[in-house]
């Protein structure tokens, strides 16, 4: 049988094969050396799988030029610089009962090829013959300033409860403690702090002595040194280059290291080379409890700050927010000593360079109102106001996640991606989709991410002097005006008061507002007496021409249950009018009791709601509620009335006179 298509030189079928299947006969093409889509390549040089894996990773190259550090004018070699860095870390981990720190070496002990078999101690002192223990025979492996990708690997490999969510964020668990433990926070009372800090009634500073601190420090350091590896972060606080603080965080968990990588300011490779000795050190041994029989201890949790030693020790809690807020407290002490005001506030800046500060307790709308797509975000929580202007203390944001919805908070939603830490959230087992409404672990679910994850963040996070200082209150009593212009004394009074009102739980179907006061809108973190911060705020506002405003984002037309909450659209119009300067040009009148200056008209806002009395159908009920709130303000302020600023009490009296008058 003649073959079909042989003349084309491609192939032919031979139907006479025993199987009955056609036989394919291939013919050579014109150029037998031409191969279509040749994806073959030179074989790898590796002789073993280990060698092949070693080719996968290359040493990181610095992204900024390396500047050789000099000591006494002599150039330091890379080897010597590394040695000095390890000496510094070893010194940080030194126990009080040993002359030297542990033998430290960089690198993960799991990567045996990178671990030297024999290495001399990095210290220059001879190892003492006394107090020899097994810890003196081992190396403590230092995982130093790891990248987010490396920390993900560490967390997923070694920390139970660490997972990658569908958005790429790292979900972690903080253990039994899912929030701060303010009653377990202690500050050493000594000659450094005796006269400086605010002690006693109303103060967040619970005292301890240095001996107890050193006992807890020893316990934390010994625990960390007993581990095969610890994480070390060297980072900065405060974007103002003239006043930044170098911090070192030593921790046992990759989750804690990634959290602080996000929340502090990340040094460039060049800055890291010149980092040297830190200004403040955190020892986070949160997995290990304190000894409850130790003096001053009331539980197995203790967060201790020693301002003289510039150290903080964490025992018995793995909640990462303790590190963030502990450092904020330290800045509340260090910055005012430099005549810099530390502030628990949000901060944004307009296109024309006009800066606004936002103060407010939880639920007042601070995050919502300070996040404005028409303005640059300088920071969401912690700031400094110096002679140069404002600066963010942090390098990241720590956002609440409960009931997070993309439509309402698109910036936060989109920031929850690779590199972000998600604390205590619940997710679907298969898809890893997070359910932000689920409170199974805690209602205090959080996301920690670098500030550059917010599209309109201003990098570097600094700005000129503020033009407006906005104090936010969610008044569930419904008697504070939607907006009031404050004079300096009133600004100080309401700043010290730090008022908002929460809705109490249901009892027999009745819900009543509960007044909440937090000095300087962050009483848990301040170190000095509130009037000192208030005086600094007034001085800076006066010097730089800033205006104070009290904005009520709560109820109108009655208290909670009878009135209604002021529409967010109206509050945004008010904030926009503050930013633009339009509200300064309005006509004002004074209210009863609180003596607040309120505008008579504002474009885009119904005139009748600007004065709360107009919206209440029962005028007597309004007056009674107004007097009730005034009484709560007075009672709260009693704790501050006996404190003198400077040599006399004139300023205190002036502030007091700016409060409710009836």
mmCIF file of C-alpha atoms in Angstrom, residues 185 237 245 247 279-282 304-307 310-312 323-337 342 393 525-527 533:
data_model
loop_
_atom_site.group_PDB
_atom_site.id
_atom_site.type_symbol
_atom_site.label_atom_id
_atom_site.label_comp_id
_atom_site.label_asym_id
_atom_site.label_seq_id
_atom_site.Cartn_x
_atom_site.Cartn_y
_atom_site.Cartn_z
ATOM 1 C CA UNK A 185 3.011 48.119 85.233
ATOM 2 C CA UNK A 237 11.885 56.414 67.920
ATOM 3 C CA UNK A 245 16.067 57.761 70.471
ATOM 4 C CA UNK A 247 16.095 51.476 71.152
ATOM 5 C CA UNK A 279 19.612 54.695 74.540
ATOM 6 C CA UNK A 280 16.954 52.330 75.859
ATOM 7 C CA UNK A 281 16.620 48.524 76.008
ATOM 8 C CA UNK A 282 13.571 46.255 76.317
ATOM 9 C CA UNK A 304 8.826 47.271 84.820
ATOM 10 C CA UNK A 305 10.511 50.513 83.735
ATOM 11 C CA UNK A 306 13.775 51.818 85.183
ATOM 12 C CA UNK A 307 14.399 55.319 83.828
ATOM 13 C CA UNK A 310 17.035 53.149 80.650
ATOM 14 C CA UNK A 311 15.626 49.627 80.673
ATOM 15 C CA UNK A 312 12.257 47.902 80.524
ATOM 16 C CA UNK A 323 6.330 47.243 74.256
ATOM 17 C CA UNK A 324 4.769 49.987 72.127
ATOM 18 C CA UNK A 325 3.046 51.747 75.020
ATOM 19 C CA UNK A 326 5.988 51.202 77.380
ATOM 20 C CA UNK A 327 8.235 53.089 74.979
ATOM 21 C CA UNK A 328 5.577 55.798 74.617
ATOM 22 C CA UNK A 329 5.705 56.264 78.389
ATOM 23 C CA UNK A 330 9.488 56.581 78.195
ATOM 24 C CA UNK A 331 9.130 59.273 75.513
ATOM 25 C CA UNK A 332 6.638 61.081 77.788
ATOM 26 C CA UNK A 333 9.501 61.328 80.281
ATOM 27 C CA UNK A 334 12.504 61.964 78.017
ATOM 28 C CA UNK A 335 11.036 64.487 75.566
ATOM 29 C CA UNK A 336 9.710 67.105 78.050
ATOM 30 C CA UNK A 337 13.218 67.177 79.567
ATOM 31 C CA UNK A 342 4.941 64.401 73.744
ATOM 32 C CA UNK A 393 7.339 58.958 67.308
ATOM 33 C CA UNK A 525 1.020 56.522 79.456
ATOM 34 C CA UNK A 526 1.935 59.918 80.915
ATOM 35 C CA UNK A 527 4.823 60.185 83.372
ATOM 36 C CA UNK A 533 1.933 68.766 79.585
#
